[in-house]
Protein backbone atom coordinates (compact mmCIF):
# COMPACT_ATOMS: atom_id res chain seq x y z
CA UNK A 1 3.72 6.30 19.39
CA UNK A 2 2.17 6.84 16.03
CA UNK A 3 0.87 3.98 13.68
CA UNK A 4 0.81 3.82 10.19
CA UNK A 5 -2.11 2.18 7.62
CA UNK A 6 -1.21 0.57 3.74
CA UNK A 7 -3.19 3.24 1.45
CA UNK A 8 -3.71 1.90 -1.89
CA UNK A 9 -5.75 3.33 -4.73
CA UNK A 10 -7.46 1.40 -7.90
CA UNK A 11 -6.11 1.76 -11.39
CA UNK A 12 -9.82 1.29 -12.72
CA UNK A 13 -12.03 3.17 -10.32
CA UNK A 14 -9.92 5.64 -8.62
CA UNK A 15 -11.16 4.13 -4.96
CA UNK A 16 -8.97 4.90 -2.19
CA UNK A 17 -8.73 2.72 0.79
CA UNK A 18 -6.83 1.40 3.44
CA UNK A 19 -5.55 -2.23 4.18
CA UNK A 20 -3.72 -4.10 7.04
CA UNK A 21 -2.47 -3.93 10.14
CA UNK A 22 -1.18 -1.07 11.87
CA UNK A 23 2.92 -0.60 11.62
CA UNK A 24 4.98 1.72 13.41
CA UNK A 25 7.01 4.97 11.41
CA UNK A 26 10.23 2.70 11.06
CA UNK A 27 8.67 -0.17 9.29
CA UNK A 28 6.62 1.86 7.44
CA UNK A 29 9.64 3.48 6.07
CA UNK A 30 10.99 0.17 5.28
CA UNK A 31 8.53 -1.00 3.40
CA UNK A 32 8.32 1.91 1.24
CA UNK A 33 11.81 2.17 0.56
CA UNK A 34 11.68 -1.25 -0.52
CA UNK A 35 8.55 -0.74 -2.82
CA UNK A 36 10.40 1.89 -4.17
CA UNK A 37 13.85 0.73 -4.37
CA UNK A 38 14.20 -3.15 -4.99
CA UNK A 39 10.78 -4.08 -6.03
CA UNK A 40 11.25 -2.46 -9.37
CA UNK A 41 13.56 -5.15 -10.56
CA UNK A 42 10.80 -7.64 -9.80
CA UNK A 43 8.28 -6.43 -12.11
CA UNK A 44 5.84 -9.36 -11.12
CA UNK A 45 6.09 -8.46 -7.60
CA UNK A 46 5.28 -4.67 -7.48
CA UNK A 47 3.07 -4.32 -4.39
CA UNK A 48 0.07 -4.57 -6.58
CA UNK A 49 -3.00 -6.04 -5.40
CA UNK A 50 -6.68 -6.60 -7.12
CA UNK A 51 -9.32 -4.98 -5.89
CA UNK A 52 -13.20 -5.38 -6.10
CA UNK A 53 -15.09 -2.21 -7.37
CA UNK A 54 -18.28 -1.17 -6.75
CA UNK A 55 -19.32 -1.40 -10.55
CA UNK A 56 -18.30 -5.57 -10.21
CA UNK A 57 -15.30 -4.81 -12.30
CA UNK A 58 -11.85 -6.11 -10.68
CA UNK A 59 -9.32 -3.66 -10.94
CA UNK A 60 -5.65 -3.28 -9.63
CA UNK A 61 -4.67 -1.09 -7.03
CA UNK A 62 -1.34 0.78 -6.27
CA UNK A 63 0.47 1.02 -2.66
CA UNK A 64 -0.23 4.84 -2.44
CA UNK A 65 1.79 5.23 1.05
CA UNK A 66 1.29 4.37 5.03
CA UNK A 67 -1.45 6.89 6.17
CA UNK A 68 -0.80 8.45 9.84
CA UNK A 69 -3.92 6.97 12.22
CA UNK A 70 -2.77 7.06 15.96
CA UNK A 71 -0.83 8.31 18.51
């Protein structure tokens, strides 16, 4: 069965990377479509979360989607 990765991507350096555990295709369309679909109406709870650049500047990064890694 395939697994799925959190990708995220920083407002401030334009890093991509990946974070957390391994879900399957069904929970990884879950949690999108609730990123997408209720989250909005919580502004303060978007998803978001900091990230630490290279530079030593924090920045925020942006669920991106659930990148494919296994079968």
């Amino acid at each position: 069965m395939a697994e799925y990765i959190r990708t995220y991507k920083c407002r401030l350096c334009g890093k991509v990377f990946v974070f957390g555990k391994p879900c399957t295709e069904d929970e990884a369309v879950k949690k999108i479509s609730r990123n997408s679909l209720i989250l909005p109406l919580f502004p303060t709870d978007k998803g978001d979360m900091p990230h630490g650049c290279e530079d030593g500047s924090i920045g925020i990064s942006d669920l991106q989607g659930f990148k494919k890694v296994g079968e």
